mmCIF file of N, CA and C in Angstrom:
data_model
loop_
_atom_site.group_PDB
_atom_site.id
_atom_site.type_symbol
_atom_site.label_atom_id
_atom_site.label_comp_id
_atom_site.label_asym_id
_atom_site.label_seq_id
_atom_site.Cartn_x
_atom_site.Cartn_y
_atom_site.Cartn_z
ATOM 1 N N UNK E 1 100.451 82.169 105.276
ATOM 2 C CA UNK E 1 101.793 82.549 105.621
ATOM 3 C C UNK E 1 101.696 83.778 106.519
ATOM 4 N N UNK E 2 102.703 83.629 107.531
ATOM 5 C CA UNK E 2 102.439 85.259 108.495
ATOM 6 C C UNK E 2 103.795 85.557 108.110
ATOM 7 N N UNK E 3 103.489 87.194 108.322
ATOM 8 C CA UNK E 3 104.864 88.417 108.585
ATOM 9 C C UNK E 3 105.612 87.501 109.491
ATOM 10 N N UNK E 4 105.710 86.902 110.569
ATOM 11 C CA UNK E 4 106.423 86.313 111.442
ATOM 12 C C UNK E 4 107.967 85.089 111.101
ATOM 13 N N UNK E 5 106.910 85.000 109.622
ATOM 14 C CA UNK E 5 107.677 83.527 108.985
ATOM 15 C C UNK E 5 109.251 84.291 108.164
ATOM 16 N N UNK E 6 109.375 85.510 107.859
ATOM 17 C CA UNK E 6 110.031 86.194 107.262
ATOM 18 C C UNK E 6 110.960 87.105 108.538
ATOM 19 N N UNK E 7 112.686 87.112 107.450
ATOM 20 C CA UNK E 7 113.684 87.894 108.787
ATOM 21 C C UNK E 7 114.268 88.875 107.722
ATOM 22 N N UNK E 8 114.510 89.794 108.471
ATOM 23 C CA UNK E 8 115.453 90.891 107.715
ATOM 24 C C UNK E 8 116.722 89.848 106.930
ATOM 25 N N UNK E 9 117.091 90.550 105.461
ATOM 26 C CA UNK E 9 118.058 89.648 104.746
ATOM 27 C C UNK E 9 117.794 88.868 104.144
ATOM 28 N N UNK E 10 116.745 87.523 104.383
ATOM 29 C CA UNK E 10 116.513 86.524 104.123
ATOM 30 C C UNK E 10 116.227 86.766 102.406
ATOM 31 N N UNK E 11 116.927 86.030 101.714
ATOM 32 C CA UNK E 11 116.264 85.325 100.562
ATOM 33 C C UNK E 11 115.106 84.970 100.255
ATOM 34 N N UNK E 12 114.370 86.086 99.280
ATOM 35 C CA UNK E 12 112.518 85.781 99.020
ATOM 36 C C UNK E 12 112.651 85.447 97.658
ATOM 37 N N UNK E 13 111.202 85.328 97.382
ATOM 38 C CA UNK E 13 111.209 85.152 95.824
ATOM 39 C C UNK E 13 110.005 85.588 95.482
ATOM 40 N N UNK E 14 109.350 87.255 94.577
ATOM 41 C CA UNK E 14 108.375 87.703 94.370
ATOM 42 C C UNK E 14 107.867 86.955 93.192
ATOM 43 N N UNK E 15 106.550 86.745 92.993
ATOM 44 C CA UNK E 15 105.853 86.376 91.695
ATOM 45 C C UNK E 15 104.703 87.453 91.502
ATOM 46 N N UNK E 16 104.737 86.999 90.400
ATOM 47 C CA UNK E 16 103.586 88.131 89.495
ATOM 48 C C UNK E 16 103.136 86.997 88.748
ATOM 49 N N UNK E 17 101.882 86.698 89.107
ATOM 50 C CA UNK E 17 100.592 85.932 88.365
ATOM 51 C C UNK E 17 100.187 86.783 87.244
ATOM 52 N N UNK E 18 100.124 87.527 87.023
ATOM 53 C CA UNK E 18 99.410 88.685 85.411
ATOM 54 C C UNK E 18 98.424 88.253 85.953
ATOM 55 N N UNK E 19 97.734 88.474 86.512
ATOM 56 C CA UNK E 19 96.355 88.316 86.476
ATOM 57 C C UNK E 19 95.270 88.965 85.737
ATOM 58 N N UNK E 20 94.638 88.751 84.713
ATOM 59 C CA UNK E 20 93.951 89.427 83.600
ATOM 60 C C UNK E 20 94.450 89.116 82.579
ATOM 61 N N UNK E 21 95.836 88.998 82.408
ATOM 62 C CA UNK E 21 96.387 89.068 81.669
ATOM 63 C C UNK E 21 96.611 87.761 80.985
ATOM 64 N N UNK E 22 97.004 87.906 79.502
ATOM 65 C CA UNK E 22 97.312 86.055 79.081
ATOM 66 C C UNK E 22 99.063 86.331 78.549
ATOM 67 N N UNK E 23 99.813 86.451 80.137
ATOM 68 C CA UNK E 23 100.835 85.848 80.536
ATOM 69 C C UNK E 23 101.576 85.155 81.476
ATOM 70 N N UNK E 24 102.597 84.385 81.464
ATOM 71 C CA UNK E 24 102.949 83.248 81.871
ATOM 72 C C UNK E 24 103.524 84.249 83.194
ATOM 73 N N UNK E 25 103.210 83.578 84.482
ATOM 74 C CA UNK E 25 103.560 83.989 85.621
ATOM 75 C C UNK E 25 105.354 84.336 85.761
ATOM 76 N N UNK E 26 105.778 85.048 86.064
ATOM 77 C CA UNK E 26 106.931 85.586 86.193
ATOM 78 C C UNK E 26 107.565 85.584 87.885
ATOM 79 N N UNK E 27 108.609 84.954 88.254
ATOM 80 C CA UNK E 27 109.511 85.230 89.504
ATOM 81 C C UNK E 27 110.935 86.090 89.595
ATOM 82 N N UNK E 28 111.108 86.296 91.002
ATOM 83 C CA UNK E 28 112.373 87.155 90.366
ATOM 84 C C UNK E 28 112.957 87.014 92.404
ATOM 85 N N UNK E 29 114.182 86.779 92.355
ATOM 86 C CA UNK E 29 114.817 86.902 93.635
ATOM 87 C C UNK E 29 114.803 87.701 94.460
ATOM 88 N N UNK E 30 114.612 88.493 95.554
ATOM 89 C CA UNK E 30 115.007 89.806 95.755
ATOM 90 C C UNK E 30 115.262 89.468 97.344
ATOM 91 N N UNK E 31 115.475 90.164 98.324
ATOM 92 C CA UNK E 31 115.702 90.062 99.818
ATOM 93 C C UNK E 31 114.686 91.014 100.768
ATOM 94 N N UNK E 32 114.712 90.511 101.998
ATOM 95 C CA UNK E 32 113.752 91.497 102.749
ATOM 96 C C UNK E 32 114.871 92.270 103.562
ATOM 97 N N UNK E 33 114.216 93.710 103.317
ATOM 98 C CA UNK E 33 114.898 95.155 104.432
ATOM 99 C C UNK E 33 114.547 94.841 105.251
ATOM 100 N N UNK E 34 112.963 94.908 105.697
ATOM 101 C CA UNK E 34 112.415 94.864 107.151
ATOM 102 C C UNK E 34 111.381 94.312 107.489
ATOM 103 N N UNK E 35 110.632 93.715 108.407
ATOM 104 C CA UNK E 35 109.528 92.989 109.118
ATOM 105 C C UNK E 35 109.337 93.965 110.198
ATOM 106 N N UNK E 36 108.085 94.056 110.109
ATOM 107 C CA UNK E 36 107.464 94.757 110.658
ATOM 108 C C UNK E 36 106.441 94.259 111.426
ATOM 109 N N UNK E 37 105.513 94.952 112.246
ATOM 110 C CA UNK E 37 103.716 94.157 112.808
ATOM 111 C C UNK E 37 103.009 93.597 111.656
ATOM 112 N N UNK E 38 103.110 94.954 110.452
ATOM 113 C CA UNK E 38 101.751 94.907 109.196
ATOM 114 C C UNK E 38 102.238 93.878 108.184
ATOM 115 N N UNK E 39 104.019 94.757 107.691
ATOM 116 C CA UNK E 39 104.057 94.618 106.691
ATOM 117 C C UNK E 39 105.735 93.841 106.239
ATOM 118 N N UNK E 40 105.914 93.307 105.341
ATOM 119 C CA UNK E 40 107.386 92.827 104.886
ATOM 120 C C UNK E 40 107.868 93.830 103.885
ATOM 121 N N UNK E 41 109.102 94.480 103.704
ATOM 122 C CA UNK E 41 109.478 95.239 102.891
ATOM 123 C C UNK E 41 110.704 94.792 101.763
ATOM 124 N N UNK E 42 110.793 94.995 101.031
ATOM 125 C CA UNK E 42 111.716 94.615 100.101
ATOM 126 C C UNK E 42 112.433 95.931 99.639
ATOM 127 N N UNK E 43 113.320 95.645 99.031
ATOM 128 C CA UNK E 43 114.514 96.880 98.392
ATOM 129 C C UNK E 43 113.628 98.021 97.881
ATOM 130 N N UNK E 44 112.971 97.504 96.524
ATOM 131 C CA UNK E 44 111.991 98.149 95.809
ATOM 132 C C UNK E 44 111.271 99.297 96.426
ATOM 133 N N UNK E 45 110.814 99.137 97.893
ATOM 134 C CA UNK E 45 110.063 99.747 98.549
ATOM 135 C C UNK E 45 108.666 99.152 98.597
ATOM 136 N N UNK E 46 108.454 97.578 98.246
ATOM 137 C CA UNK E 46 107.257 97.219 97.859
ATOM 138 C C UNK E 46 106.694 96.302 99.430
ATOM 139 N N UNK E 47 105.617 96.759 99.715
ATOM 140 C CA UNK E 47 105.146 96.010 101.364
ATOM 141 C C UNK E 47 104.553 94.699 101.114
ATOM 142 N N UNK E 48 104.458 93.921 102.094
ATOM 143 C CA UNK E 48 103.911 93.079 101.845
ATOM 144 C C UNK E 48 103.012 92.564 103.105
ATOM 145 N N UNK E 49 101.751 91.850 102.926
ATOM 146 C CA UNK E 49 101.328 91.939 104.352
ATOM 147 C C UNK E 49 100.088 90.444 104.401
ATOM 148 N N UNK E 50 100.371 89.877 105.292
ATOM 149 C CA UNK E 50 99.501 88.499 106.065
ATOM 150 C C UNK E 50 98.140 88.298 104.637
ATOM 151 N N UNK E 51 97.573 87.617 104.005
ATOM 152 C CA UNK E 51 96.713 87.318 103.097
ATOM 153 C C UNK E 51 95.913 85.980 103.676
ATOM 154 N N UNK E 52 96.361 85.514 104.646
ATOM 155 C CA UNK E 52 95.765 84.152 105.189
ATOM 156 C C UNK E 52 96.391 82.935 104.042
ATOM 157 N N UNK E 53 97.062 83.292 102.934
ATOM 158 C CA UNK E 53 97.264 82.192 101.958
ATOM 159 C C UNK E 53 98.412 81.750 102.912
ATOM 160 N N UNK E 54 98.643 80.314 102.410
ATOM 161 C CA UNK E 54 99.748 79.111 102.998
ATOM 162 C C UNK E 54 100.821 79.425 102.299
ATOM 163 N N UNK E 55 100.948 79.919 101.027
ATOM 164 C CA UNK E 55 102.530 79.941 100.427
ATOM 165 C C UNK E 55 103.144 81.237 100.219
ATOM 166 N N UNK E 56 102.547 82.545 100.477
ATOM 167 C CA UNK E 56 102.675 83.912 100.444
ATOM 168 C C UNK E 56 102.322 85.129 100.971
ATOM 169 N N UNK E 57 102.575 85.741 100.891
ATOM 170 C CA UNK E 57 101.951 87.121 101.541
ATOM 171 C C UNK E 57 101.882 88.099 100.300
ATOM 172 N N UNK E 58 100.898 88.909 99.994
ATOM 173 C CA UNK E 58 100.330 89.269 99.306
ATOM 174 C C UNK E 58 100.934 91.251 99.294
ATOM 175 N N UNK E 59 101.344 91.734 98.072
ATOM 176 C CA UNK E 59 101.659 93.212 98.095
ATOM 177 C C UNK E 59 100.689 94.021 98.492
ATOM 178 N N UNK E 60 100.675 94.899 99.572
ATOM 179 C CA UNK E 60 99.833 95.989 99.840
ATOM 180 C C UNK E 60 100.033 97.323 98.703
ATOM 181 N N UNK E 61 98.598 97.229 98.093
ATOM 182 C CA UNK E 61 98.417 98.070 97.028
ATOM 183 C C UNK E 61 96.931 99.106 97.100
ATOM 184 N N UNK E 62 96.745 99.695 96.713
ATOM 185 C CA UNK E 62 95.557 100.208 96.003
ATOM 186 C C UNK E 62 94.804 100.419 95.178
ATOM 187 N N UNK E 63 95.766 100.009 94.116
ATOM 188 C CA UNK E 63 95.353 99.869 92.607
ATOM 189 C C UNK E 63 96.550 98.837 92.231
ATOM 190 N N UNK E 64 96.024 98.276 90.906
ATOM 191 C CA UNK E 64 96.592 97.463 90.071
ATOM 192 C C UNK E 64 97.033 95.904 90.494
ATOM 193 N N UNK E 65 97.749 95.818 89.589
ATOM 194 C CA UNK E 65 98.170 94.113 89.939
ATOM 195 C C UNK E 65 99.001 94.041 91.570
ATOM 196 N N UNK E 66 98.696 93.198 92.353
ATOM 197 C CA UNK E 66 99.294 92.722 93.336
ATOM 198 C C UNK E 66 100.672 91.667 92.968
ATOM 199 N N UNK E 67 101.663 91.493 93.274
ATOM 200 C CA UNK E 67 102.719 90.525 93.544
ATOM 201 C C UNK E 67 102.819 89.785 94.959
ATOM 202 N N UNK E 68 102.940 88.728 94.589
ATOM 203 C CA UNK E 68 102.868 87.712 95.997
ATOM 204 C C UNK E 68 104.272 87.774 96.671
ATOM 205 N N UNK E 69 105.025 87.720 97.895
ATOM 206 C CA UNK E 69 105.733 87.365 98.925
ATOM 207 C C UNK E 69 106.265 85.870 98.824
ATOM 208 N N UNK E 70 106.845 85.013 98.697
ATOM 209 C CA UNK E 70 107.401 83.335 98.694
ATOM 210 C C UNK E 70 108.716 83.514 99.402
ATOM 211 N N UNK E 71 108.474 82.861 100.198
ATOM 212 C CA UNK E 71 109.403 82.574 101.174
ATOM 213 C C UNK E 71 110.906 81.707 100.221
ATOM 214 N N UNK E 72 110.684 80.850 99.266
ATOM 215 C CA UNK E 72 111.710 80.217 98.254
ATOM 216 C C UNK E 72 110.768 79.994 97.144
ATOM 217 N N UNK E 73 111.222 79.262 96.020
ATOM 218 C CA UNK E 73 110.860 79.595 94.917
ATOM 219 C C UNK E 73 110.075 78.223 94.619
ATOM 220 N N UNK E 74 110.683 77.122 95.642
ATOM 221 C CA UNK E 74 109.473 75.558 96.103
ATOM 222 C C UNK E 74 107.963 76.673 96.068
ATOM 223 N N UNK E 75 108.151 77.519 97.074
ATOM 224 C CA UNK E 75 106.557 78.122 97.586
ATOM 225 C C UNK E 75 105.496 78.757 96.598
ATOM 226 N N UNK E 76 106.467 79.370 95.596
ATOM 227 C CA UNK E 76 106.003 79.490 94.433
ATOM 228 C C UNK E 76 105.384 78.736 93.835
ATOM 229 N N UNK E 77 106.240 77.679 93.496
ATOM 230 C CA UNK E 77 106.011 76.528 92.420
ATOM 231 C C UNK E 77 104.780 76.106 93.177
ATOM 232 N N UNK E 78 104.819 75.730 93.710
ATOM 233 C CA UNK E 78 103.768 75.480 95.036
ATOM 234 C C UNK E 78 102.407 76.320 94.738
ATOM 235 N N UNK E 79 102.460 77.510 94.747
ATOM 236 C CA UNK E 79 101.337 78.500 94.887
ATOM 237 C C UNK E 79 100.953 78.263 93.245
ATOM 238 N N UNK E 80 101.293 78.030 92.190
ATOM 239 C CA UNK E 80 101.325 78.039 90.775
ATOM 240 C C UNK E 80 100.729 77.130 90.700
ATOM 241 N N UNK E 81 101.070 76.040 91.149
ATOM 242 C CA UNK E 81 100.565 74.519 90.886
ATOM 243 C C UNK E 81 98.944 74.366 91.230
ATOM 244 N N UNK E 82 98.697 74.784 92.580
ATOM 245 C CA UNK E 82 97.941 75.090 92.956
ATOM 246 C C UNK E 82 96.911 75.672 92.288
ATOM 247 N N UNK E 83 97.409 77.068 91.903
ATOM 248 C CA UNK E 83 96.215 77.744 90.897
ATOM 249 C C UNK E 83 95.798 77.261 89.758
ATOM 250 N N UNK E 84 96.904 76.216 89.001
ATOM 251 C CA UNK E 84 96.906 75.553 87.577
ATOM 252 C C UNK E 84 95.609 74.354 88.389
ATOM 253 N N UNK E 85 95.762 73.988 89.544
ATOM 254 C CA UNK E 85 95.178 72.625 89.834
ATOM 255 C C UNK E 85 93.888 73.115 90.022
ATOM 256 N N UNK E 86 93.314 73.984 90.481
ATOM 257 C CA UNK E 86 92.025 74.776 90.726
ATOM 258 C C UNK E 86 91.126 75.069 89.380
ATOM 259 N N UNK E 87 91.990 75.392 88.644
ATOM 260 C CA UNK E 87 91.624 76.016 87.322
ATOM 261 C C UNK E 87 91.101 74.403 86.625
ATOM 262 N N UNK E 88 92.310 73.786 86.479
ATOM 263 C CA UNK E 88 91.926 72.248 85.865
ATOM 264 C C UNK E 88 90.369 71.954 86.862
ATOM 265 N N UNK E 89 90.147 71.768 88.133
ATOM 266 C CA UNK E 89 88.931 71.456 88.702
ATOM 267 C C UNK E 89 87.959 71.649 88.014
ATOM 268 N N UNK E 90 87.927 73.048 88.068
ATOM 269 C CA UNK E 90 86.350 74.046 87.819
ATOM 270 C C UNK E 90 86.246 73.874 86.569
ATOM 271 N N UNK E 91 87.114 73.701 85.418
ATOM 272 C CA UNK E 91 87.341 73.241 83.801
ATOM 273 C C UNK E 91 86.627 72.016 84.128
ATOM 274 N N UNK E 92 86.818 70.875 84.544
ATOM 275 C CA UNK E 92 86.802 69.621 84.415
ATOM 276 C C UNK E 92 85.382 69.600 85.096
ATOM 277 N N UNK E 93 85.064 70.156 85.993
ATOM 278 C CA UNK E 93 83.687 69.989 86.724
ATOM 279 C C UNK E 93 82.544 70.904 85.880
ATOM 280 N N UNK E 94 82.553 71.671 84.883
ATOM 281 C CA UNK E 94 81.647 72.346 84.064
ATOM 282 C C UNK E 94 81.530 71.923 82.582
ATOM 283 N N UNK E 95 82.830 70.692 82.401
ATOM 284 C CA UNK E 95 82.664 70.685 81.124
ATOM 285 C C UNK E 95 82.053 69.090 80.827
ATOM 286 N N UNK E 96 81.858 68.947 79.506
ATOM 287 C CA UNK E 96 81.048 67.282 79.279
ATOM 288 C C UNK E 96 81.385 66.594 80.125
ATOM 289 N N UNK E 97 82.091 66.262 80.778
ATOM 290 C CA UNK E 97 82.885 65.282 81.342
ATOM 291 C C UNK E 97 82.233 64.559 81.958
ATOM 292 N N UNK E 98 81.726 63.067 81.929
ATOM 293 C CA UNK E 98 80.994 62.590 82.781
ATOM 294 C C UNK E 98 81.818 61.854 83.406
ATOM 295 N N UNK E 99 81.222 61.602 84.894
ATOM 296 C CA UNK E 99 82.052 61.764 86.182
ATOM 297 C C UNK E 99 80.726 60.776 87.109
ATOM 298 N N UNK E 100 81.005 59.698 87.506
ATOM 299 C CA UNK E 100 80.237 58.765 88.395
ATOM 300 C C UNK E 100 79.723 59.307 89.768
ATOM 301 N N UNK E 101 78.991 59.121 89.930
ATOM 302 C CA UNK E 101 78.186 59.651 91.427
ATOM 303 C C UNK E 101 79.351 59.300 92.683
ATOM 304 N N UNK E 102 80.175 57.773 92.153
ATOM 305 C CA UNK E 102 81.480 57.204 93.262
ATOM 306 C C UNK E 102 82.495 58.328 93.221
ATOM 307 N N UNK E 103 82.590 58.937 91.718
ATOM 308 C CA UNK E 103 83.643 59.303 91.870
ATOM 309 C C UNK E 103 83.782 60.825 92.230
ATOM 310 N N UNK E 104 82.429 61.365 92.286
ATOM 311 C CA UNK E 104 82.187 62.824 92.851
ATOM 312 C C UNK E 104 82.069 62.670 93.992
ATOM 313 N N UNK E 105 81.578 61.593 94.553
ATOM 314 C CA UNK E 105 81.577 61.305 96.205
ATOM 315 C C UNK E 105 83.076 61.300 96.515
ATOM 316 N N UNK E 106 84.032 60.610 96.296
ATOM 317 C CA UNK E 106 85.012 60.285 97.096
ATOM 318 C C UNK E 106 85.875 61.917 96.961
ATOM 319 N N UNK E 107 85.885 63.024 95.312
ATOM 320 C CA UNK E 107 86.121 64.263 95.568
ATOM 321 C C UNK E 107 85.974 64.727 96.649
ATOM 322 N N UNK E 108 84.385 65.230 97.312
ATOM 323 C CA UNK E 108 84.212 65.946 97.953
ATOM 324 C C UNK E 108 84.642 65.401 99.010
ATOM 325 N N UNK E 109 84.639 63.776 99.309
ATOM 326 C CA UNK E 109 85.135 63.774 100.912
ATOM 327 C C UNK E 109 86.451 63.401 100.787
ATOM 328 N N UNK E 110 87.398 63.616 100.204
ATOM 329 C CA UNK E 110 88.758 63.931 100.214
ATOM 330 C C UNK E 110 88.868 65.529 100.603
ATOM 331 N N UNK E 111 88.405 66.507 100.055
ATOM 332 C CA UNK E 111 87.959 68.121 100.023
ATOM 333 C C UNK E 111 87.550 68.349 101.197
ATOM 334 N N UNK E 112 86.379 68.117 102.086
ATOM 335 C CA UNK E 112 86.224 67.874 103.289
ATOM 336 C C UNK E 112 86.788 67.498 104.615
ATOM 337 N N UNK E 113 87.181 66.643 104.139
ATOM 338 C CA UNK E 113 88.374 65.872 104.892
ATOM 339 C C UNK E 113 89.627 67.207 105.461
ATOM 340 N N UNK E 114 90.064 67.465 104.338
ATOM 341 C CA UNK E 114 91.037 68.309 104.397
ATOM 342 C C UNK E 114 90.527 69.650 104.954
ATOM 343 N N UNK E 115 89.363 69.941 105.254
ATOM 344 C CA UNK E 115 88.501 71.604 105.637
ATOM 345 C C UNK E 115 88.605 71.182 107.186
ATOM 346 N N UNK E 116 88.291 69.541 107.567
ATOM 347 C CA UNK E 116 88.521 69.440 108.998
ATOM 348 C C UNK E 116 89.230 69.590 109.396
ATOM 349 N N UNK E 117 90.702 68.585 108.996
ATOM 350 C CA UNK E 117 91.640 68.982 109.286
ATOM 351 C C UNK E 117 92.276 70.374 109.572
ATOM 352 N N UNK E 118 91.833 71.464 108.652
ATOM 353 C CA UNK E 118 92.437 72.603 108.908
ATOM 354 C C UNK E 118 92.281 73.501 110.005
ATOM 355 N N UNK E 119 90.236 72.970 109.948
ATOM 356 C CA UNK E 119 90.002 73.740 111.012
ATOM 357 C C UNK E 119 90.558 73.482 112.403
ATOM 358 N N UNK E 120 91.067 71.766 112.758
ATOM 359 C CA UNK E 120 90.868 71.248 113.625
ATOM 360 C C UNK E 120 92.495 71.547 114.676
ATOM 361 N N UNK E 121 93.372 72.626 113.314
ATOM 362 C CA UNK E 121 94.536 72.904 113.573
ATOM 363 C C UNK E 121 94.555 74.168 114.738
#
């Protein structure tokens, strides 16, 4: 997601992943003050700035937990799903699970597939 994709006013939607933490991800409505080169600003005073991720822009911090940027609350759900779907992977790929040589093949070149595509954008 770029600073670019975001306008003064517009309707955002911040999330907080807890990260570390064992709680359930939290959203909350809020609007953007200003766009800037770096950074997106919200009421709070909280910045936000380019992360290379597809569904957010990431809080400029120095310490502590970061909060993500979502353009609507789809982008969220979106960015959540995502992390739940990653997590299920790396679970499912370390644990007993036996898994056919066909069917680890066609994974990775579905996975692949999609790395071309991106690059090829």
């Amino acid at each position: 997601m770029n600073i670019k994709d975001f306008r003064k006013g517009q309707s955002v939607c911040v999330l907080n992943m807890h990260r570390g933490y064992n709680a359930e991800p939290e959203t909350h409505d809020t609007t953007v003050s200003s766009v800037g080169r770096k950074y997106v600003t919200v009421p709070d005073g909280r910045k936000y700035e380019s992360s290379g991720d597809e569904y957010s822009l990431t809080e400029h911090t120095v310490s502590g937990s970061r909060t993500l940027l979502c353009p609507d609350m789809e982008r969220a759900r979106m960015y959540m799903e995502r992390k739940d779907l990653r997590r299920w992977f790396l679970s499912a790929a370390q644990s007993g699970r036996k898994y056919t040589l066909g069917q680890l093949r066609k994974v990775k070149e579905i996975l692949e597939d999609k790395e071309k595509r991106n690059d090829g954008e």
